[in-house]
PDB file of C-alpha atoms in Angstrom:
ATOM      1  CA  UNK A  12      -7.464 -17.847 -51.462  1.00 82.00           C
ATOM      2  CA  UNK A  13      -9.735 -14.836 -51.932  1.00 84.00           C
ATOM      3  CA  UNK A  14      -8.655 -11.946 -49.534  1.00 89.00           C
ATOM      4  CA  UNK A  15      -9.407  -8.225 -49.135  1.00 94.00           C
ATOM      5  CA  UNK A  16      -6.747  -6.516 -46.194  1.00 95.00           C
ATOM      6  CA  UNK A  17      -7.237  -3.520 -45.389  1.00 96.00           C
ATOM      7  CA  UNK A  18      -4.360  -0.589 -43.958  1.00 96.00           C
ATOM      8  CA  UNK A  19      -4.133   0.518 -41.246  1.00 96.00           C
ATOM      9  CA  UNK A  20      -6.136  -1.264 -38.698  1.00 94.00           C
ATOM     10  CA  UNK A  21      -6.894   2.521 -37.337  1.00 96.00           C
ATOM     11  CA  UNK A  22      -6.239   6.094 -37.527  1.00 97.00           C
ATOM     12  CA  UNK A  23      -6.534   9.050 -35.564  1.00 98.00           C
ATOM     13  CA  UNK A  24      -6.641  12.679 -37.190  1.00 97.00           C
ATOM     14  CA  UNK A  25      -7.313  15.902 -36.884  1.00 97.00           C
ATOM     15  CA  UNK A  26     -10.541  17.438 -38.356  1.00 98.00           C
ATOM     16  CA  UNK A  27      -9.782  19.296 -41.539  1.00 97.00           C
ATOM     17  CA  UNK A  28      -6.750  16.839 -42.278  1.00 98.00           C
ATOM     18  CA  UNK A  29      -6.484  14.594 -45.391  1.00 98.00           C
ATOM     19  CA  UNK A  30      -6.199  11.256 -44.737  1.00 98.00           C
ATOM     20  CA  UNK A  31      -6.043   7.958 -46.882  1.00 98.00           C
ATOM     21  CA  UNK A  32      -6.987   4.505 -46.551  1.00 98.00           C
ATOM     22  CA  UNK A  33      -5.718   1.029 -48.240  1.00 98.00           C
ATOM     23  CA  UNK A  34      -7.171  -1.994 -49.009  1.00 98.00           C
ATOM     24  CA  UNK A  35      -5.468  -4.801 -51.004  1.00 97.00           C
ATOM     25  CA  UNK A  36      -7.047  -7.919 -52.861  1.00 96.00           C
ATOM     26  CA  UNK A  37      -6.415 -11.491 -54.237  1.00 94.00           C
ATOM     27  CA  UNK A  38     -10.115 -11.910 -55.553  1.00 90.00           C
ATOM     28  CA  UNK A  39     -10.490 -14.034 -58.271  1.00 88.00           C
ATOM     29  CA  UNK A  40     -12.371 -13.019 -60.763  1.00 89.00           C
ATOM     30  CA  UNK A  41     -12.781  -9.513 -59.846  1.00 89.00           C
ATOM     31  CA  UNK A  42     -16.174  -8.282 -60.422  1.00 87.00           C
ATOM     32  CA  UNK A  43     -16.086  -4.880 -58.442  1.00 89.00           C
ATOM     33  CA  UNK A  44     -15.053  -2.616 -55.681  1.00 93.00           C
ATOM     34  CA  UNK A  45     -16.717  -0.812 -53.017  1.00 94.00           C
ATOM     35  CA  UNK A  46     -15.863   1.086 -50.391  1.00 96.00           C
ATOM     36  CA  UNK A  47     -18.623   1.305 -46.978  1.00 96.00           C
ATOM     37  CA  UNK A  48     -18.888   3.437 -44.165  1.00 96.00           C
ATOM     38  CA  UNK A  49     -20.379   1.990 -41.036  1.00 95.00           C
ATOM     39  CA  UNK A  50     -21.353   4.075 -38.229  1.00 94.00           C
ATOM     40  CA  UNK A  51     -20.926   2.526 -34.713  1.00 90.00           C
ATOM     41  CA  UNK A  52     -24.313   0.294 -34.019  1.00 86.00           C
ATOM     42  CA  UNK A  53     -25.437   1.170 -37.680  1.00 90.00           C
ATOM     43  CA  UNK A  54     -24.982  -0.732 -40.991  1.00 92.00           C
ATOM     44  CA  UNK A  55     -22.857   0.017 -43.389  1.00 94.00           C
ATOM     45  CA  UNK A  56     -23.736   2.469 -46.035  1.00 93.00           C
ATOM     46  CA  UNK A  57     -22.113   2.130 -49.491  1.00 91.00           C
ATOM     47  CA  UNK A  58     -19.888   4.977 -50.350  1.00 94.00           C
ATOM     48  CA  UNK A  59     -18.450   4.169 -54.149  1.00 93.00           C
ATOM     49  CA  UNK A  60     -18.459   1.491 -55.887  1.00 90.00           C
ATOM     50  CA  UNK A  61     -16.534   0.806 -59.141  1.00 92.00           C
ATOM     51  CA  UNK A  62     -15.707  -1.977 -61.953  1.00 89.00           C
ATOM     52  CA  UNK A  63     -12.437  -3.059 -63.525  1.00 85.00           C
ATOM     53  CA  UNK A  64     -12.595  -0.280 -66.052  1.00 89.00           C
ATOM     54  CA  UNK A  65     -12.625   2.272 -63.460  1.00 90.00           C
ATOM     55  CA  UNK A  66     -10.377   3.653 -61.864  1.00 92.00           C
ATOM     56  CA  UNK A  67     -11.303   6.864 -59.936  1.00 96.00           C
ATOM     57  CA  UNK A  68     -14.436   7.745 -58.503  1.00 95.00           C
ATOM     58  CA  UNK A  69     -15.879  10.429 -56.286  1.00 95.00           C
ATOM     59  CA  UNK A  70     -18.526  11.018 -53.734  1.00 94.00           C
ATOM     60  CA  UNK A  71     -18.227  14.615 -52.075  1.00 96.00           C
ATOM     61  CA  UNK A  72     -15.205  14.560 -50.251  1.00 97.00           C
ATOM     62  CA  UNK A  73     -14.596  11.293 -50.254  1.00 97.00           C
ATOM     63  CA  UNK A  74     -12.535   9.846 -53.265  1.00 97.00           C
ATOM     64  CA  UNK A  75     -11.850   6.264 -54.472  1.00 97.00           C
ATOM     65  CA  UNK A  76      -9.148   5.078 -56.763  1.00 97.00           C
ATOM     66  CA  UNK A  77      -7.983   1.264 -57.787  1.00 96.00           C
ATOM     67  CA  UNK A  78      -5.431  -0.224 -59.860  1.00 95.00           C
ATOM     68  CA  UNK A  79      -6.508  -3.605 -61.002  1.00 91.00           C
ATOM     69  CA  UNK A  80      -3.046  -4.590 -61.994  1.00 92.00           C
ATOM     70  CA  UNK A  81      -2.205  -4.268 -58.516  1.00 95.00           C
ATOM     71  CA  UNK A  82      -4.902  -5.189 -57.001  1.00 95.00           C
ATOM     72  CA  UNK A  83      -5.398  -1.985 -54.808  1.00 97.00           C
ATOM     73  CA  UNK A  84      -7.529   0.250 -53.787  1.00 97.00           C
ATOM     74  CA  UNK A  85      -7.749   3.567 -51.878  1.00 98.00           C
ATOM     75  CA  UNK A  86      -9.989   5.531 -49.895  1.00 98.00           C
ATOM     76  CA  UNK A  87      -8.832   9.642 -49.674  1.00 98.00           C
ATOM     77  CA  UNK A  88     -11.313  11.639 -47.459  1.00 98.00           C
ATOM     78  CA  UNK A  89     -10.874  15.075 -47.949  1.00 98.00           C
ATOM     79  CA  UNK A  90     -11.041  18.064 -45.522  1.00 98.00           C
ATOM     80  CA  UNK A  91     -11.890  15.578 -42.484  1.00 97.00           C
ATOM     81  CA  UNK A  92     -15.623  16.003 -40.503  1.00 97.00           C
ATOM     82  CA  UNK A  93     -15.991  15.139 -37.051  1.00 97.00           C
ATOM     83  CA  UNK A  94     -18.798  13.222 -38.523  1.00 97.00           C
ATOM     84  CA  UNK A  95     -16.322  11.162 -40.781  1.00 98.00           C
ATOM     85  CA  UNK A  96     -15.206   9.147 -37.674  1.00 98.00           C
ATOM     86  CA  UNK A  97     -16.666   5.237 -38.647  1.00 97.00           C
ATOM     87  CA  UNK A  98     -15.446   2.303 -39.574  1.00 96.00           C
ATOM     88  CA  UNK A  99     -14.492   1.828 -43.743  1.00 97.00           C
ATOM     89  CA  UNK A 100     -14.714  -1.316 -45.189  1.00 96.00           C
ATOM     90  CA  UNK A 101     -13.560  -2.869 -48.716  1.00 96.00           C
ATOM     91  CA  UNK A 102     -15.628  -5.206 -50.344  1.00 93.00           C
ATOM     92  CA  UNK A 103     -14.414  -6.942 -53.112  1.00 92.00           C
ATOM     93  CA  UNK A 104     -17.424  -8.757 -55.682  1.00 87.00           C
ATOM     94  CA  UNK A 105     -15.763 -12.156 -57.264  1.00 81.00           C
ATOM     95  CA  UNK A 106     -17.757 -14.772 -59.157  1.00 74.00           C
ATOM     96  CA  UNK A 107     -21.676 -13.977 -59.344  1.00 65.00           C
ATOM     97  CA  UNK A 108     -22.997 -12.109 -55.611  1.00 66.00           C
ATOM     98  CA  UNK A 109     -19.847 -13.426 -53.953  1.00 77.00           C
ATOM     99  CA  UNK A 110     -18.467 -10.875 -51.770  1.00 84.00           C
ATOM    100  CA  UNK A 111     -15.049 -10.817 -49.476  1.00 88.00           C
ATOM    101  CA  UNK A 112     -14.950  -8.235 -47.122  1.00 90.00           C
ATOM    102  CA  UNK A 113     -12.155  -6.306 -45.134  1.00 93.00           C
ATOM    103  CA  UNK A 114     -11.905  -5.985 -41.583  1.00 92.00           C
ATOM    104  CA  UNK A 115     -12.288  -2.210 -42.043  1.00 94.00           C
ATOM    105  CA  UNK A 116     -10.013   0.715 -40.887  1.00 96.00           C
ATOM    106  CA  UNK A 117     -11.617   2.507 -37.909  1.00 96.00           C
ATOM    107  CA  UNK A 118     -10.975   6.166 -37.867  1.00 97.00           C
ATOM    108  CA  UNK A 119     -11.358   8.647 -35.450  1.00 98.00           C
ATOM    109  CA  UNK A 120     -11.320  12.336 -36.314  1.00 98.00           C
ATOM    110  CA  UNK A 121     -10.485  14.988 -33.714  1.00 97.00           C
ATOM    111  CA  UNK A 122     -11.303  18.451 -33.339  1.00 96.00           C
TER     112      UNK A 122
ATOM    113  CA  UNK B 135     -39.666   2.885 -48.573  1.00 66.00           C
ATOM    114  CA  UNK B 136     -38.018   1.372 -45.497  1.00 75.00           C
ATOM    115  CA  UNK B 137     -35.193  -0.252 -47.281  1.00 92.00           C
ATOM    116  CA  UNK B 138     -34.000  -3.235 -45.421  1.00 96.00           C
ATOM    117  CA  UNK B 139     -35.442  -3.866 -42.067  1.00 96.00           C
ATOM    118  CA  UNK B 140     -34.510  -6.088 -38.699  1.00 97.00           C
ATOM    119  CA  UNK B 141     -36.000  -6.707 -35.488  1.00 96.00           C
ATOM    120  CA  UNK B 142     -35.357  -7.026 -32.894  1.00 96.00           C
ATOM    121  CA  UNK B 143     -32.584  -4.605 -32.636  1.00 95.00           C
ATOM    122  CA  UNK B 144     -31.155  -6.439 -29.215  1.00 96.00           C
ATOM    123  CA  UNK B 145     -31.416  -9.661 -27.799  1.00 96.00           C
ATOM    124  CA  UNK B 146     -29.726 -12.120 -25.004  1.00 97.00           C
ATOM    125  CA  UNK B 147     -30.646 -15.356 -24.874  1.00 97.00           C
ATOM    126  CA  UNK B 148     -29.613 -18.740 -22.525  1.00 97.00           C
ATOM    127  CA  UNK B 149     -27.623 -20.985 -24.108  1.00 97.00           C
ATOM    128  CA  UNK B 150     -29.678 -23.661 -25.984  1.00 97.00           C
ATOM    129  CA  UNK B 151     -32.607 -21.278 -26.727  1.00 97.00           C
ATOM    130  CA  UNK B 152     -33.685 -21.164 -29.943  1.00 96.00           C
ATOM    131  CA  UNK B 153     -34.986 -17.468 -32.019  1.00 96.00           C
ATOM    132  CA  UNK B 154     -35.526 -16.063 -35.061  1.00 97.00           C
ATOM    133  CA  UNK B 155     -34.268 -13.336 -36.372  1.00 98.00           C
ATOM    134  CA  UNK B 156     -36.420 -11.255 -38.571  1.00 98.00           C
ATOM    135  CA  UNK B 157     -35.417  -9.696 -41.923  1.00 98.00           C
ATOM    136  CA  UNK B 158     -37.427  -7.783 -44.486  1.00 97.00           C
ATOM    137  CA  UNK B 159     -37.141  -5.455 -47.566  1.00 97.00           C
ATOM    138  CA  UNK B 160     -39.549  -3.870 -49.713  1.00 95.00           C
ATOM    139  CA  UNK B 161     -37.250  -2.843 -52.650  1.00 94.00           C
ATOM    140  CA  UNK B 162     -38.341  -5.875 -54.487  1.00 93.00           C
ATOM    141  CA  UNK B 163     -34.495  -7.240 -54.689  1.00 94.00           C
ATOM    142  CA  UNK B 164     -33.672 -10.987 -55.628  1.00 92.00           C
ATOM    143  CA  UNK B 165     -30.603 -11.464 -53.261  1.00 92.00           C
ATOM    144  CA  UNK B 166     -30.596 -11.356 -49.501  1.00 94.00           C
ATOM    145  CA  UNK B 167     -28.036 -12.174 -47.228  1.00 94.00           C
ATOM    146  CA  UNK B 168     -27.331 -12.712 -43.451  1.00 96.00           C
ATOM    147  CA  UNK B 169     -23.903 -11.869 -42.038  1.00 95.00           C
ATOM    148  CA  UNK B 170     -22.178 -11.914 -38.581  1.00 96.00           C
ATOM    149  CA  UNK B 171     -19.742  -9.163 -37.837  1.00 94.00           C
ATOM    150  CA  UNK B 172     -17.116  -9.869 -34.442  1.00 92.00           C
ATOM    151  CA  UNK B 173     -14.808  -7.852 -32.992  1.00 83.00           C
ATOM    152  CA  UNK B 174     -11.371  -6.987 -35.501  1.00 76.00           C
ATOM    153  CA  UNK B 175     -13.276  -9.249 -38.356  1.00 79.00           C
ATOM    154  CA  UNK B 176     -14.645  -8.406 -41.610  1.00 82.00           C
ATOM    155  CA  UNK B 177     -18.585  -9.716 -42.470  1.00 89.00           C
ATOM    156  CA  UNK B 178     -19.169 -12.814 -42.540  1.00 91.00           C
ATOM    157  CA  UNK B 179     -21.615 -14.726 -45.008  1.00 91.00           C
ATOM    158  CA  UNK B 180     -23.782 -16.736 -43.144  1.00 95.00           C
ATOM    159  CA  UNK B 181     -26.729 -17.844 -45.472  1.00 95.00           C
ATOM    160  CA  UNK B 182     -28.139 -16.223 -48.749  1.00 92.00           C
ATOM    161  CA  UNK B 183     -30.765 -16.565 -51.463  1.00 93.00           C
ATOM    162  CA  UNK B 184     -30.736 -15.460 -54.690  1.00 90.00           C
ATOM    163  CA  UNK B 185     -34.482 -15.395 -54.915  1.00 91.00           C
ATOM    164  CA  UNK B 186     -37.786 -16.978 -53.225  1.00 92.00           C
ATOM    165  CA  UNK B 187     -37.643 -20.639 -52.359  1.00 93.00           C
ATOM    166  CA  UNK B 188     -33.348 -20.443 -53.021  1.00 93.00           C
ATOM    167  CA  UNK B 189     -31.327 -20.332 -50.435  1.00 94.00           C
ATOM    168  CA  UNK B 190     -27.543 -21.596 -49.572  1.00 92.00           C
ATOM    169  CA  UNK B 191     -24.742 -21.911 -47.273  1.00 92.00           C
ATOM    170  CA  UNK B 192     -22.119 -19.140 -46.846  1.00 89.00           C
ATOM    171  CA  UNK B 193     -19.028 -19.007 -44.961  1.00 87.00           C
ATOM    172  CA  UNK B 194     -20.485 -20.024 -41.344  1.00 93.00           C
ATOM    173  CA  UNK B 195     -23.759 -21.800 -41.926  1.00 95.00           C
ATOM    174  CA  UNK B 196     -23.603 -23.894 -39.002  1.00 95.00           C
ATOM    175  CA  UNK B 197     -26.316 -23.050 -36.130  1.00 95.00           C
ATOM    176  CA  UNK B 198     -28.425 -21.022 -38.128  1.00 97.00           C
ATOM    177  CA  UNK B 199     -31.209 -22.171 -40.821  1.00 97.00           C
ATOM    178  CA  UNK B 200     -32.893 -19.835 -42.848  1.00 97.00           C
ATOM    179  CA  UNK B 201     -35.883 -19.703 -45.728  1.00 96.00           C
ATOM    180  CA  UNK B 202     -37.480 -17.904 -48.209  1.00 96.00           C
ATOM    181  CA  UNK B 203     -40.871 -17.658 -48.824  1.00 96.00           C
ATOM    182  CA  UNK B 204     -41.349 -14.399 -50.492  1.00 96.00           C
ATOM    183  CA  UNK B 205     -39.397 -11.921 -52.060  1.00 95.00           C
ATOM    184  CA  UNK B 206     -39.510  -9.592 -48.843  1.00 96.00           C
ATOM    185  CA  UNK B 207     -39.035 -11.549 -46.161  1.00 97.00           C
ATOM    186  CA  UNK B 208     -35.442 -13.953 -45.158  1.00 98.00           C
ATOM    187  CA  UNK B 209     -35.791 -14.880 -41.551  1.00 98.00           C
ATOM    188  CA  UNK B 210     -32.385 -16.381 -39.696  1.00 98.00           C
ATOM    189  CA  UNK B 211     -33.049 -19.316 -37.197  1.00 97.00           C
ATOM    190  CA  UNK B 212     -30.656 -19.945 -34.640  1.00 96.00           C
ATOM    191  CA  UNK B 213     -31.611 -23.528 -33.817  1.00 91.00           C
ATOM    192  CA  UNK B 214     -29.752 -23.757 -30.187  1.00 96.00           C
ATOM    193  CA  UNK B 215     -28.008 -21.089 -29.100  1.00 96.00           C
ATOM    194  CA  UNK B 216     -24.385 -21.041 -28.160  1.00 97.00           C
ATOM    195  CA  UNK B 217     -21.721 -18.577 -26.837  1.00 96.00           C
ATOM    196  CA  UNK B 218     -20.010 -18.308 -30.165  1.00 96.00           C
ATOM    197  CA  UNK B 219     -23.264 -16.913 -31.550  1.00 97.00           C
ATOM    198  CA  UNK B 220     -22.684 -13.927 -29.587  1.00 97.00           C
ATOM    199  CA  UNK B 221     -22.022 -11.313 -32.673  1.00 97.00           C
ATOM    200  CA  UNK B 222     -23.801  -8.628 -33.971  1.00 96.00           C
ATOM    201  CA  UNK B 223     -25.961 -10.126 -37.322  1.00 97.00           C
ATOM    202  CA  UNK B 224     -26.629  -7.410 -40.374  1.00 97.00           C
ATOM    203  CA  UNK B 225     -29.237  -8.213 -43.093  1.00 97.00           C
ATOM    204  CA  UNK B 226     -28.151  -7.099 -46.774  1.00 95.00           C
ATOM    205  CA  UNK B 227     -30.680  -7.030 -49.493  1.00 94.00           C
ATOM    206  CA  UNK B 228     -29.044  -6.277 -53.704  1.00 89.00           C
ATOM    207  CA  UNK B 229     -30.298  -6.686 -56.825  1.00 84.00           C
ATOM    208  CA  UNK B 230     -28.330  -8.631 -58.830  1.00 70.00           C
ATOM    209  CA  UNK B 231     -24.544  -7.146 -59.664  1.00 62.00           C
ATOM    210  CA  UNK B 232     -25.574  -4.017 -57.731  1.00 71.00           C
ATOM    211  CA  UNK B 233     -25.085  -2.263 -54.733  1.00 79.00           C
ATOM    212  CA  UNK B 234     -25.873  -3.879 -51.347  1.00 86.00           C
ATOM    213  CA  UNK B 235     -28.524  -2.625 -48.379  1.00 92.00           C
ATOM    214  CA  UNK B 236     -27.813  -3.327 -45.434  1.00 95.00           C
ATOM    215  CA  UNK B 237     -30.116  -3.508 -42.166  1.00 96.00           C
ATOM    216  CA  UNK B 238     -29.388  -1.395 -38.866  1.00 94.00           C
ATOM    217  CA  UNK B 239     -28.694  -5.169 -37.372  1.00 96.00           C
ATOM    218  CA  UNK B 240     -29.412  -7.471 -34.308  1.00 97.00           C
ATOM    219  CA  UNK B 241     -26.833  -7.376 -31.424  1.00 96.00           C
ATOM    220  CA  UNK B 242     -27.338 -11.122 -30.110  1.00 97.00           C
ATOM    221  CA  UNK B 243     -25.787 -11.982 -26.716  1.00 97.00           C
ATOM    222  CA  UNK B 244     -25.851 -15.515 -25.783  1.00 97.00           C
ATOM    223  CA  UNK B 245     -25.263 -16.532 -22.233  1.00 96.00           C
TER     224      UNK B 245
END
């Protein structure tokens, strides 16, 4: 069954922390990755998104990496903003515009 | 460029009503899709279309009808309105393989 899961189910930090989320994937065939951030009561906005052959990618402070051996991927936010506090979701793209979402990790960053 | 548009933005309705959600993008992409997002859940894929005059089921078709005239426009019908229905619903608009645009969504209540 095609799955994306996502770790943890929240997070609280402090602003200026590091902090990094998880998501893990049994979609099959794997077409790409991307990570969203959705605001509360907005849509989500695409952050990165990235094919088998990748394996890092960066947008500002916010830095994606996945494995595709493993089947994992991983969101590291950098140097946390007040304004970082959303909800992150993993989408995973199978088999032609097919895609499985996470339930997202809801942070919350504190000053 | 407004990128992906919905209206209206909030709605309650009686159980048994019927309403259409509006959709529309002016980016001039083949794919739209309509998805329901609940409380601890990932998106769900309602209906999509893959370009005017296409359109088929997703995950959770039943309820809701939808069409596709033109390229801009993918309207969601909710044929008789139930509690269950009661979700927030987020247009997404991609051309093909690429990154997805999503709308600022409808928060439906259904009482």
């Amino acid at each position: 069954k095609n799955q994306v899961e996502q770790s943890p189910q929240s997070l609280i930090i402090l602003e200026g922390k590091n902090c990094t989320l998880q998501c893990n994937y049994t979609v099959s065939p794997f077409s790409n990755l991307r990570w969203y951030k959705q605001d509360t009561g907005r849509g989500p906005v695409s952050l990165t998104i990235m094919t088998f052959s990748e394996n890092t990618k960066s947008n500002g402070r916010y830095t994606a990496t996945l494995d595709a051996d493993t089947k994992q991927s991983s969101l590291h936010i950098t140097a946390s903003q007040l304004s970082d506090s959303a909800s992150y979701i993993c989408v995973v793209s199978g088999s032609f515009n097919k895609f499985y979402f996470g339930s997202g990790t809801k942070l919350n960053v504190k000053p | 460029n407004a990128g992906v548009t919905q209206t209206p933005k909030f709605q309650v309705l009686k159980t048994g009503q019927s309403m259409t959600l509006q959709c529309a993008q002016d980016m001039n992409h083949e794919y739209m899709s309509w998805y329901r997002q609940d409380p601890g859940m990932g998106l769900r894929l309602i209906h999509y279309s893959v370009g005017a005059g296409i359109t088929d089921q997703g995950e959770v078709p039943n309820g809701y009808n939808v069409s596709r005239s033109t390229t801009e426009d993918f309207p969601l019908r909710l044929l008789s309105a139930a509690p269950s229905q009661t979700s927030v619903y987020f247009c997404a608009s991609s051309s093909r393989g690429y990154e997805q645009y999503f709308g600022p969504g409808t928060r439906l209540t259904v009482t």
